mmCIF file of C-alpha atoms in Angstrom:
data_model
loop_
_atom_site.group_PDB
_atom_site.id
_atom_site.type_symbol
_atom_site.label_atom_id
_atom_site.label_comp_id
_atom_site.label_asym_id
_atom_site.label_seq_id
_atom_site.Cartn_x
_atom_site.Cartn_y
_atom_site.Cartn_z
ATOM 1 C CA MET A 1 -4.355 18.705 -10.234
ATOM 2 C CA ILE A 2 -1.111 17.278 -9.058
ATOM 3 C CA ILE A 3 0.688 14.077 -10.559
ATOM 4 C CA SER A 4 3.681 12.716 -8.905
ATOM 5 C CA ARG A 5 5.926 9.792 -10.114
ATOM 6 C CA THR A 6 7.952 7.743 -7.899
ATOM 7 C CA PRO A 7 10.385 4.916 -8.584
ATOM 8 C CA LEU A 8 10.360 1.443 -7.309
ATOM 9 C CA ARG A 9 13.806 -0.093 -6.129
ATOM 10 C CA VAL A 10 15.965 -3.072 -6.194
ATOM 11 C CA SER A 11 17.928 -3.885 -2.979
ATOM 12 C CA LEU A 12 21.045 -5.595 -3.890
ATOM 13 C CA PHE A 13 22.653 -6.064 -0.160
ATOM 14 C CA GLY A 14 21.548 -5.386 3.515
ATOM 15 C CA GLY A 15 17.797 -5.971 3.329
ATOM 16 C CA GLY A 16 16.404 -6.828 6.740
ATOM 17 C CA SER A 17 19.065 -4.621 8.662
ATOM 18 C CA ASP A 18 16.723 -1.725 8.121
ATOM 19 C CA LEU A 19 14.059 -3.353 10.474
ATOM 20 C CA PRO A 20 13.814 -1.232 13.637
ATOM 21 C CA ALA A 21 14.255 -4.448 15.859
ATOM 22 C CA TYR A 22 17.683 -4.579 14.342
ATOM 23 C CA TYR A 23 18.944 -1.278 13.587
ATOM 24 C CA ARG A 24 18.031 0.195 17.057
ATOM 25 C CA GLN A 25 20.251 -2.047 18.586
ATOM 26 C CA PHE A 26 23.268 -2.521 16.127
ATOM 27 C CA GLY A 27 22.794 -0.102 13.219
ATOM 28 C CA GLY A 28 21.887 -1.133 9.699
ATOM 29 C CA ALA A 29 23.045 -0.618 5.985
ATOM 30 C CA VAL A 30 21.659 -1.460 2.563
ATOM 31 C CA LEU A 31 23.076 -0.857 -1.084
ATOM 32 C CA SER A 32 20.067 -0.297 -3.106
ATOM 33 C CA ALA A 33 18.903 1.419 -6.564
ATOM 34 C CA ALA A 34 15.705 3.146 -7.727
ATOM 35 C CA ILE A 35 14.766 1.836 -11.039
ATOM 36 C CA ASP A 36 12.907 2.844 -14.080
ATOM 37 C CA LYS A 37 9.552 1.489 -13.056
ATOM 38 C CA SER A 38 7.283 3.974 -10.918
ATOM 39 C CA VAL A 39 4.107 4.509 -9.151
ATOM 40 C CA TYR A 40 1.900 7.459 -10.313
ATOM 41 C CA VAL A 41 -0.415 9.510 -7.915
ATOM 42 C CA THR A 42 -2.916 12.126 -8.968
ATOM 43 C CA VAL A 43 -4.209 14.336 -6.570
ATOM 44 C CA SER A 44 -7.101 16.803 -7.755
ATOM 45 C CA ARG A 45 -9.800 19.078 -6.223
ATOM 46 C CA LYS A 46 -13.111 17.440 -5.786
ATOM 47 C CA PHE A 47 -16.319 19.142 -6.748
ATOM 48 C CA ASP A 48 -17.884 18.625 -3.247
ATOM 49 C CA ASP A 49 -16.190 18.247 0.498
ATOM 50 C CA ALA A 50 -16.150 14.346 -0.054
ATOM 51 C CA VAL A 51 -13.175 12.227 -0.607
ATOM 52 C CA ARG A 52 -12.796 9.741 -3.578
ATOM 53 C CA VAL A 53 -9.935 7.360 -3.695
ATOM 54 C CA SER A 54 -9.255 5.076 -6.491
ATOM 55 C CA TYR A 55 -6.687 2.181 -6.483
ATOM 56 C CA SER A 56 -7.553 -1.432 -7.113
ATOM 57 C CA ARG A 57 -10.830 -0.485 -5.963
ATOM 58 C CA THR A 58 -12.742 2.698 -5.681
ATOM 59 C CA GLU A 59 -14.001 4.601 -2.281
ATOM 60 C CA GLU A 60 -16.093 7.404 -2.167
ATOM 61 C CA VAL A 61 -16.728 8.396 1.448
ATOM 62 C CA ALA A 62 -17.942 11.781 3.281
ATOM 63 C CA SER A 63 -14.583 12.497 4.948
ATOM 64 C CA ALA A 64 -10.954 11.627 5.088
ATOM 65 C CA ALA A 65 -11.416 9.865 8.385
ATOM 66 C CA ASP A 66 -13.673 7.543 6.616
ATOM 67 C CA VAL A 67 -11.196 6.076 3.921
ATOM 68 C CA GLU A 68 -10.301 2.471 4.455
ATOM 69 C CA HIS A 69 -6.973 2.440 2.636
ATOM 70 C CA PRO A 70 -4.737 2.844 5.623
ATOM 71 C CA LEU A 71 -1.879 4.657 3.903
ATOM 72 C CA VAL A 72 -4.294 7.250 2.305
ATOM 73 C CA ARG A 73 -6.154 7.753 5.457
ATOM 74 C CA GLU A 74 -3.141 8.520 7.554
ATOM 75 C CA ALA A 75 -1.301 10.671 4.929
ATOM 76 C CA LEU A 76 -4.459 12.886 4.730
ATOM 77 C CA ALA A 77 -4.721 13.115 8.405
ATOM 78 C CA LEU A 78 -0.908 13.864 8.741
ATOM 79 C CA LEU A 79 -1.176 16.883 6.386
ATOM 80 C CA GLY A 80 -4.575 17.948 7.935
ATOM 81 C CA ILE A 81 -6.764 17.473 4.789
ATOM 82 C CA GLU A 82 -10.395 16.409 5.691
ATOM 83 C CA GLY A 83 -12.110 16.290 2.370
ATOM 84 C CA GLY A 84 -12.719 18.106 -1.134
ATOM 85 C CA VAL A 85 -10.010 15.873 -2.564
ATOM 86 C CA GLU A 86 -9.729 13.034 -5.215
ATOM 87 C CA ILE A 87 -7.000 10.630 -5.347
ATOM 88 C CA THR A 88 -5.800 7.971 -7.978
ATOM 89 C CA SER A 89 -2.919 5.789 -8.380
ATOM 90 C CA VAL A 90 -1.644 3.392 -11.152
ATOM 91 C CA ALA A 91 1.879 1.609 -11.468
ATOM 92 C CA ASP A 92 4.215 0.398 -13.835
ATOM 93 C CA ILE A 93 4.599 -3.054 -12.130
ATOM 94 C CA PRO A 94 1.786 -5.054 -10.153
ATOM 95 C CA ALA A 95 1.267 -3.103 -7.153
ATOM 96 C CA ARG A 96 1.861 -5.551 -4.389
ATOM 97 C CA GLY A 97 3.891 -8.663 -3.398
ATOM 98 C CA THR A 98 6.633 -8.060 -6.164
ATOM 99 C CA GLY A 99 9.623 -7.083 -3.737
ATOM 100 C CA LEU A 100 10.112 -3.745 -5.396
ATOM 101 C CA GLY A 101 9.067 -1.536 -2.481
ATOM 102 C CA SER A 102 5.691 -0.648 -4.082
ATOM 103 C CA SER A 103 3.921 0.354 -0.940
ATOM 104 C CA SER A 104 6.341 2.444 0.181
ATOM 105 C CA ALA A 105 6.793 4.183 -3.377
ATOM 106 C CA PHE A 106 3.109 4.831 -3.267
ATOM 107 C CA THR A 107 3.264 6.526 0.186
ATOM 108 C CA VAL A 108 5.939 8.648 -0.731
ATOM 109 C CA GLY A 109 4.424 9.595 -4.074
ATOM 110 C CA LEU A 110 1.228 10.291 -2.144
ATOM 111 C CA LEU A 111 2.652 12.580 0.242
ATOM 112 C CA ASN A 112 4.731 14.257 -2.366
ATOM 113 C CA ALA A 113 1.412 15.026 -4.445
ATOM 114 C CA LEU A 114 -0.285 16.154 -1.201
ATOM 115 C CA HIS A 115 2.336 18.474 -0.152
ATOM 116 C CA ALA A 116 2.363 20.085 -3.864
ATOM 117 C CA TYR A 117 -1.462 20.313 -3.600
ATOM 118 C CA GLN A 118 -1.063 22.337 -0.590
ATOM 119 C CA GLY A 119 1.225 24.549 -2.326
ATOM 120 C CA ARG A 120 4.776 23.568 -0.965
ATOM 121 C CA HIS A 121 7.897 21.759 -1.916
ATOM 122 C CA ALA A 122 8.653 18.600 0.408
ATOM 123 C CA PRO A 123 12.235 17.877 0.231
ATOM 124 C CA ALA A 124 13.438 14.002 -0.305
ATOM 125 C CA ALA A 125 14.451 13.847 3.454
ATOM 126 C CA ARG A 126 10.875 14.764 4.719
ATOM 127 C CA LEU A 127 9.121 12.624 2.359
ATOM 128 C CA ALA A 128 11.011 9.574 3.465
ATOM 129 C CA GLU A 129 10.708 10.549 7.129
ATOM 130 C CA GLU A 130 7.116 10.953 6.755
ATOM 131 C CA GLY A 131 6.517 7.875 4.755
ATOM 132 C CA CYS A 132 8.454 5.784 7.456
ATOM 133 C CA HIS A 133 6.134 7.481 10.239
ATOM 134 C CA ILE A 134 2.774 6.563 8.206
ATOM 135 C CA GLU A 135 3.997 2.961 7.396
ATOM 136 C CA ILE A 136 5.622 2.080 10.612
ATOM 137 C CA ASP A 137 4.234 4.069 13.365
ATOM 138 C CA ARG A 138 0.668 5.066 12.386
ATOM 139 C CA CYS A 139 -0.178 1.970 10.428
ATOM 140 C CA GLY A 140 1.911 -0.530 12.447
ATOM 141 C CA GLU A 141 3.308 -2.288 9.440
ATOM 142 C CA PRO A 142 6.464 -4.587 10.578
ATOM 143 C CA ILE A 143 8.536 -3.171 7.740
ATOM 144 C CA GLY A 144 11.945 -1.504 7.493
ATOM 145 C CA LYS A 145 13.063 1.987 6.346
ATOM 146 C CA GLN A 146 14.924 1.366 3.074
ATOM 147 C CA ASP A 147 12.027 1.492 0.640
ATOM 148 C CA GLN A 148 10.901 4.924 1.544
ATOM 149 C CA TYR A 149 14.417 6.342 1.456
ATOM 150 C CA ALA A 150 14.968 4.736 -2.001
ATOM 151 C CA ALA A 151 11.727 6.015 -3.347
ATOM 152 C CA ALA A 152 12.113 9.624 -2.127
ATOM 153 C CA PHE A 153 15.881 9.925 -3.102
ATOM 154 C CA GLY A 154 16.220 7.761 -6.279
ATOM 155 C CA GLY A 155 19.509 6.878 -7.599
ATOM 156 C CA PHE A 156 21.946 4.134 -6.282
ATOM 157 C CA ASN A 157 22.650 4.539 -2.596
ATOM 158 C CA PHE A 158 24.523 3.181 0.278
ATOM 159 C CA ILE A 159 21.983 3.817 3.119
ATOM 160 C CA ARG A 160 22.946 3.609 6.839
ATOM 161 C CA PHE A 161 20.239 3.350 9.534
ATOM 162 C CA HIS A 162 21.478 4.610 12.833
ATOM 163 C CA PRO A 163 20.236 3.329 16.351
ATOM 164 C CA ASP A 164 19.362 7.030 17.072
ATOM 165 C CA GLU A 165 16.935 7.110 14.274
ATOM 166 C CA THR A 166 18.922 9.081 11.803
ATOM 167 C CA VAL A 167 19.334 7.950 8.296
ATOM 168 C CA GLU A 168 22.539 8.672 6.225
ATOM 169 C CA VAL A 169 22.108 8.331 2.390
ATOM 170 C CA THR A 170 25.233 8.195 0.314
ATOM 171 C CA LYS A 171 25.253 8.224 -3.620
ATOM 172 C CA VAL A 172 27.366 5.338 -5.066
ATOM 173 C CA VAL A 173 30.227 7.221 -6.986
ATOM 174 C CA ALA A 174 32.276 4.860 -9.456
ATOM 175 C CA GLN A 175 34.399 5.121 -12.371
ATOM 176 C CA PRO A 176 32.747 6.252 -15.719
ATOM 177 C CA GLY A 177 30.814 3.470 -17.144
ATOM 178 C CA LEU A 178 31.107 1.097 -14.090
ATOM 179 C CA VAL A 179 27.541 1.329 -12.970
ATOM 180 C CA ALA A 180 26.495 0.907 -16.766
ATOM 181 C CA GLU A 181 28.489 -2.330 -16.724
ATOM 182 C CA LEU A 182 26.928 -3.491 -13.496
ATOM 183 C CA GLN A 183 23.588 -2.988 -15.016
ATOM 184 C CA ARG A 184 24.392 -4.749 -18.180
ATOM 185 C CA ARG A 185 25.193 -7.773 -16.072
ATOM 186 C CA LEU A 186 21.925 -7.839 -14.259
ATOM 187 C CA LEU A 187 18.909 -9.991 -15.218
ATOM 188 C CA PHE A 188 15.507 -9.789 -13.662
ATOM 189 C CA PHE A 189 12.699 -12.386 -13.775
ATOM 190 C CA TYR A 190 9.191 -12.343 -12.383
ATOM 191 C CA THR A 191 8.213 -15.489 -10.625
ATOM 192 C CA GLY A 192 4.571 -14.855 -11.035
ATOM 193 C CA VAL A 193 4.055 -15.354 -7.189
ATOM 194 C CA THR A 194 2.926 -12.483 -5.034
ATOM 195 C CA ARG A 195 2.651 -12.339 -1.469
ATOM 196 C CA SER A 196 2.137 -9.935 1.552
ATOM 197 C CA ALA A 197 5.653 -8.920 3.136
ATOM 198 C CA SER A 198 3.907 -8.268 6.557
ATOM 199 C CA ALA A 199 4.066 -11.950 7.814
ATOM 200 C CA LEU A 200 7.608 -12.620 6.700
ATOM 201 C CA LEU A 201 8.847 -9.286 7.960
ATOM 202 C CA GLY A 202 6.953 -9.705 11.318
ATOM 203 C CA GLU A 203 8.760 -13.160 11.926
ATOM 204 C CA GLN A 204 12.276 -11.887 10.803
ATOM 205 C CA SER A 205 11.864 -8.876 13.117
ATOM 206 C CA ALA A 206 11.226 -11.251 16.006
ATOM 207 C CA ASN A 207 14.070 -13.286 15.019
ATOM 208 C CA VAL A 208 16.696 -10.522 14.663
ATOM 209 C CA ALA A 209 15.593 -8.799 17.931
ATOM 210 C CA ALA A 210 17.143 -11.347 20.170
ATOM 211 C CA PRO A 211 20.866 -12.500 20.056
ATOM 212 C CA GLY A 212 21.027 -15.565 17.715
ATOM 213 C CA ALA A 213 21.681 -17.130 14.396
ATOM 214 C CA ALA A 214 19.285 -14.382 12.575
ATOM 215 C CA ALA A 215 21.030 -11.391 14.339
ATOM 216 C CA ARG A 216 24.500 -12.667 13.323
ATOM 217 C CA ALA A 217 23.365 -13.440 9.870
ATOM 218 C CA THR A 218 21.936 -10.017 9.624
ATOM 219 C CA GLY A 219 25.104 -8.518 10.726
ATOM 220 C CA GLU A 220 26.937 -10.319 8.042
ATOM 221 C CA LEU A 221 24.553 -9.127 5.472
ATOM 222 C CA VAL A 222 25.476 -5.360 6.542
ATOM 223 C CA CYS A 223 29.087 -6.105 6.218
ATOM 224 C CA LEU A 224 28.374 -7.569 2.644
ATOM 225 C CA ALA A 225 26.597 -4.347 1.853
ATOM 226 C CA LYS A 226 29.458 -2.096 3.056
ATOM 227 C CA SER A 227 32.057 -4.477 1.099
ATOM 228 C CA ALA A 228 29.927 -4.115 -2.013
ATOM 229 C CA PHE A 229 29.863 -0.438 -1.657
ATOM 230 C CA ASP A 230 33.369 -0.520 -1.434
ATOM 231 C CA ALA A 231 34.164 -2.815 -4.145
ATOM 232 C CA ILE A 232 32.217 -0.616 -6.568
ATOM 233 C CA GLY A 233 33.894 2.537 -5.473
ATOM 234 C CA ALA A 234 37.392 0.636 -5.947
ATOM 235 C CA GLY A 235 35.902 -0.407 -9.592
ATOM 236 C CA ASP A 236 35.963 -4.216 -8.786
ATOM 237 C CA ILE A 237 32.287 -5.439 -9.661
ATOM 238 C CA ALA A 238 33.790 -8.831 -10.246
ATOM 239 C CA LEU A 239 33.292 -9.609 -6.555
ATOM 240 C CA LEU A 240 29.690 -8.847 -6.390
ATOM 241 C CA GLY A 241 28.346 -11.823 -8.002
ATOM 242 C CA PRO A 242 29.769 -14.311 -5.176
ATOM 243 C CA MET A 243 28.725 -11.907 -2.557
ATOM 244 C CA LEU A 244 25.175 -11.772 -3.845
ATOM 245 C CA ASP A 245 25.096 -15.699 -3.265
ATOM 246 C CA ASP A 246 26.656 -15.251 0.070
ATOM 247 C CA ALA A 247 23.812 -12.935 0.922
ATOM 248 C CA TRP A 248 21.080 -14.978 -0.449
ATOM 249 C CA GLN A 249 22.149 -17.922 1.578
ATOM 250 C CA LEU A 250 22.235 -16.026 4.872
ATOM 251 C CA LYS A 251 18.731 -14.344 3.894
ATOM 252 C CA ARG A 252 17.054 -17.666 3.263
ATOM 253 C CA GLY A 253 17.779 -18.686 6.989
ATOM 254 C CA LEU A 254 16.079 -15.544 8.443
ATOM 255 C CA ALA A 255 12.753 -16.661 8.318
ATOM 256 C CA ALA A 256 10.438 -19.518 7.164
ATOM 257 C CA GLY A 257 9.078 -18.963 3.721
ATOM 258 C CA VAL A 258 11.703 -16.579 2.448
ATOM 259 C CA SER A 259 12.361 -18.985 -0.212
ATOM 260 C CA ASN A 260 10.165 -22.101 -1.653
ATOM 261 C CA SER A 261 10.631 -24.644 -4.068
ATOM 262 C CA VAL A 262 9.818 -22.469 -7.145
ATOM 263 C CA VAL A 263 12.400 -19.892 -6.133
ATOM 264 C CA ASP A 264 15.024 -22.489 -5.214
ATOM 265 C CA GLY A 265 14.512 -24.321 -8.408
ATOM 266 C CA ALA A 266 14.781 -21.177 -10.550
ATOM 267 C CA TYR A 267 17.860 -20.067 -8.576
ATOM 268 C CA ASP A 268 19.783 -23.202 -8.912
ATOM 269 C CA ALA A 269 18.794 -23.460 -12.584
ATOM 270 C CA ALA A 270 20.266 -19.944 -13.091
ATOM 271 C CA ARG A 271 23.432 -20.688 -11.220
ATOM 272 C CA ALA A 272 23.853 -23.734 -13.156
ATOM 273 C CA ALA A 273 23.477 -21.921 -16.444
ATOM 274 C CA GLY A 274 26.225 -19.250 -15.426
ATOM 275 C CA ALA A 275 24.753 -16.823 -13.112
ATOM 276 C CA GLU A 276 27.429 -15.897 -10.899
ATOM 277 C CA GLY A 277 24.894 -14.955 -7.957
ATOM 278 C CA GLY A 278 21.494 -13.432 -7.182
ATOM 279 C CA LYS A 279 18.548 -13.184 -4.664
ATOM 280 C CA LEU A 280 14.874 -12.663 -4.401
ATOM 281 C CA LEU A 281 13.878 -9.054 -4.226
ATOM 282 C CA GLY A 282 12.205 -7.870 -1.138
ATOM 283 C CA ALA A 283 11.111 -9.815 1.990
ATOM 284 C CA GLY A 284 10.885 -13.191 -0.035
ATOM 285 C CA GLY A 285 8.399 -15.869 -1.022
ATOM 286 C CA GLY A 286 7.894 -14.390 -4.406
ATOM 287 C CA GLY A 287 8.123 -11.377 -6.611
ATOM 288 C CA PHE A 288 11.190 -10.937 -8.847
ATOM 289 C CA LEU A 289 14.300 -12.858 -8.839
ATOM 290 C CA MET A 290 17.450 -10.945 -9.711
ATOM 291 C CA PHE A 291 20.669 -12.503 -11.075
ATOM 292 C CA LEU A 292 24.402 -11.095 -11.771
ATOM 293 C CA ALA A 293 25.981 -12.812 -14.812
ATOM 294 C CA PRO A 294 28.484 -12.252 -17.588
ATOM 295 C CA PRO A 295 26.575 -10.906 -20.516
ATOM 296 C CA GLU A 296 27.754 -13.962 -22.600
ATOM 297 C CA ARG A 297 25.846 -16.366 -20.359
ATOM 298 C CA HIS A 298 22.495 -14.425 -20.339
ATOM 299 C CA ASP A 299 20.869 -16.362 -23.087
ATOM 300 C CA ALA A 300 21.816 -19.557 -21.454
ATOM 301 C CA ILE A 301 20.194 -18.284 -18.187
ATOM 302 C CA ARG A 302 16.984 -17.150 -20.144
ATOM 303 C CA ALA A 303 16.787 -20.568 -21.621
ATOM 304 C CA ALA A 304 16.911 -22.138 -18.084
ATOM 305 C CA LEU A 305 14.242 -20.022 -16.788
ATOM 306 C CA GLY A 306 11.956 -20.237 -19.967
ATOM 307 C CA THR A 307 8.978 -20.169 -17.784
ATOM 308 C CA LEU A 308 9.475 -17.125 -15.950
ATOM 309 C CA ARG A 309 8.930 -13.539 -17.554
ATOM 310 C CA GLU A 310 12.075 -11.648 -17.746
ATOM 311 C CA THR A 311 11.585 -7.894 -17.080
ATOM 312 C CA PRO A 312 14.365 -5.406 -17.780
ATOM 313 C CA PHE A 313 14.922 -2.766 -15.253
ATOM 314 C CA ARG A 314 17.489 0.216 -15.464
ATOM 315 C CA PHE A 315 18.566 2.339 -12.483
ATOM 316 C CA ALA A 316 16.635 5.850 -12.189
ATOM 317 C CA PRO A 317 18.543 8.784 -11.121
ATOM 318 C CA ARG A 318 15.571 10.702 -9.639
ATOM 319 C CA GLY A 319 13.573 10.095 -6.662
ATOM 320 C CA SER A 320 10.008 10.939 -6.231
ATOM 321 C CA SER A 321 9.165 14.160 -8.338
ATOM 322 C CA ILE A 322 6.170 16.237 -9.255
ATOM 323 C CA ILE A 323 5.707 15.706 -13.123
ATOM 324 C CA PHE A 324 2.481 17.731 -13.654
ATOM 325 C CA VAL A 325 0.894 20.705 -12.131
ATOM 326 C CA HIS A 326 -2.469 22.339 -13.331
ATOM 327 C CA GLU A 327 -3.888 25.096 -11.134
#
């Protein structure tokens, strides 16, 4: 039996520039952090040659090719596992539609566990590349690359996506205590709304593929990601709040449905209560709202958002890891 633990992530700046339709033309960049909420995947040998997969439902099939869950089926095919295996998964946060990269964390964690099940270590770069290949190429999901790299590498990173498909992961290096102070200023609230990112990202990909307002806005988001990375390196996190607000206003225009009346109302209430800036995590439409504010304004923001559930997150230094092996 093998158990992997893989972190979810929060994307601070640059989301959308990791879509192939954009970075293959212009190059993209994001600033993101893995968090202390995870997806756990268990892989164990099955008594017979069949396959059992347990997630929000349970599948029992004769062979890997018969598995309906596309990510599981394609991961098993990629690694040449035809049967005799049982796979289960659980998560600290609802598994879909929360904007925390759960599908990619599951894919990366599954790959990590399957590699370990076959008796080998898979480095972070391989897990991220294979995760992208499964989700984007084999399953045809209209998503970007940032979630797989955040899940595989962990930590707080500035990630560049180059037109030639190479990806460059740079750890954020800051003055002692600065990242802890940044975390102390962040607030996270669950909107209670979940949604599939595929439709939004499909529309966004189409919008950024051609010259126009969406492509220009995405270029500005890339510049903000780089500026935020530089500001943290220079020890000036006071700039990040207004930059987050600028980024959110740009993101709202990338596709219809990125925001809605619930999100807009909560965002405006938090800003009026003292938030310097914020954003909806993920593709949009629901999930978690993140705000940056001085700690002395946090109680006022909590009161203003009293109907939403606050869920504290901390940055997680490690990416996907094998936490249990029983031979």
